[in-house]
């Protein structure tokens, strides 16, 4: 026998207490609780991990760490000493290869911000922003005064492109779930396809389900 | 003396109140009215009148879905939006369903020890695993229609994640129930033999192939083949020959995914408990002869109770064949790829021991408590009142032990797929559903469909009868 507990008492000689207890439990389940909503303002820097999913804090911290890493490696010094100028970097695609709908646009935006603010590289727009700018520039050729229209074919070409992906592995046992996020980025020389930097950042999140006893 | 009599009446009234709440508040309407509503919605779907079907569901939210049934509401509505072609709305509701399933299951584990004595019907519906997995399947199809391949892949990976932890999650739930003070008996969950979603792999193959990643597509192809080898009880129908999917030709490829038939249902079957000194016997006749002896130290003899258990049952479709007609020329037929009924039965079997264990403990504890209360009432109140309250208690206890047969209503029963090689161009495509006699049950028209080389040219079609 596993336990010699209340149930035996209830099954053999139920007391008023156990019956009352039983009814209370049944009632609590039937009645349920109406969810009360309250709103509390929190700082944008404050970390609130509600669901265990990838969130804005993860995006910001990973972007900061990875950009710090890429800017501290030898490729940058090598380029500056060889070319006598700062490299021009373009952030390409970061593919979501995980099992969560991660907003990679936010992550890319965070990396772009870190790159620009570092002052160590020059940065050119890519993706949809570049398409929109090109459309506007083409439009200017027709509609803007000649002396004010932006020149065609005068873009700054990128020397390097940063691209990568985010993956997840989930493991769960006995009420505990570990989410393992892996962000892989690489910086590729646009002219030679040479990979000059490969970075990797891992985040582990342990999600524990609480258990209560009556 | 008077206090004790009042207490007994309180017990009976409490059980009656609980039962009344159970009957009238879990949906607030009669079974007949519910059946009529869903029949009406099915008719609207048959007539492709999506707006009516959707508005009927949303209008029925308060009357036919309680807060406990929100998972069902989200799945039902998400499926109706999928059929209507509003893939973004469908994703929105199916995501709500998925998050609710995750949240409610987590909550059910944390409350397991304290909710052992509660009937499943009064608990929040946490969704069946096949429903959970199919939210991702349908969302993946939605994302393919929205040409968002990365997002479709997210859904496919989520299917794999869920299948990987399916067995563990019920072990965890079972462990939590066994922490309850009332849990005198030990039990184990079923084992999961469903670890590879062939339909999920098929969608993945289509994406990889379209992206030109043939090696990855080949891995998915092998996993599909493995589905028939390693899960022959789930994929117990002829394996479709999809090897041509990996061939790259100069033609464009038209891919058809057809959802057919009705989803599985849960049917209640009665079980009886007879107690003896130190043990009890659970027996029943349906769906098959069943006798189970459980040793329960300290148990008194001569109590007889009954309860009902839900059993998953697949539903057949009248569709025997589905053929593809392009510009009035029959160009091929679709193949069965997945049977949701089989998946539902397999995955439900993993948690069935949890339901059985809870039902036995609950029926026993509640039944014995009611018997004791009835004896007390008979001895302390007017005999007529006591007898009437006793009968009411018996009815209330029986009703409160009804099986939880909640399930979503608009998932498909089966999935069929096919691929047609065509010259790139614009075609009038018709999908014809035929019964076993070759009679056409339904024609789904896709006029002026653009078919491009190197792209995923997907046709979604359904016939849910």
Coordinates of N, CA, C and O in Angstrom, one line a residue, chain A residues 133-144 149 152:
Chain A
X133 N 14.2 52.4 -50.5 CA 15.0 53.5 -50.8 C 15.3 53.6 -52.3 O 15.3 54.6 -52.9
X134 N 15.6 52.4 -52.8 CA 15.8 52.4 -54.3 C 14.6 52.9 -55.1 O 14.8 53.6 -56.1
X135 N 13.5 52.5 -54.6 CA 12.2 52.9 -55.3 C 12.1 54.4 -55.3 O 11.8 55.1 -56.3
X136 N 12.4 55.0 -54.1 CA 12.3 56.4 -53.9 C 13.3 57.1 -54.8 O 13.0 58.2 -55.4
X137 N 14.5 56.5 -54.8 CA 15.6 57.2 -55.6 C 15.2 57.2 -57.1 O 15.4 58.2 -57.8
X138 N 14.6 56.1 -57.6 CA 14.2 56.0 -59.0 C 13.1 57.0 -59.2 O 13.1 57.7 -60.2
X139 N 12.2 57.1 -58.2 CA 11.1 58.1 -58.3 C 11.6 59.5 -58.4 O 11.1 60.3 -59.2
X140 N 12.7 59.8 -57.7 CA 13.3 61.1 -57.7 C 13.8 61.5 -59.0 O 13.8 62.7 -59.4
X141 N 14.3 60.5 -59.8 CA 14.8 60.9 -61.1 C 13.8 61.5 -62.0 O 14.1 62.2 -62.9
X142 N 12.5 61.2 -61.8 CA 11.4 61.7 -62.6 C 10.8 62.9 -62.0 O 10.6 63.9 -62.6
X143 N 10.7 62.9 -60.6 CA 9.9 63.9 -60.0 C 10.6 65.0 -59.2 O 10.1 66.1 -58.9
X144 N 11.9 64.8 -58.9 CA 12.6 65.8 -58.1 C 13.5 66.6 -59.1 O 13.8 66.3 -60.2
X149 N 18.0 65.6 -56.8 CA 17.8 64.1 -56.9 C 19.0 63.3 -56.5 O 20.1 63.7 -56.9
X152 N 21.8 57.9 -59.1 CA 21.7 56.4 -59.2 C 23.1 55.8 -59.2 O 24.1 56.5 -59.5

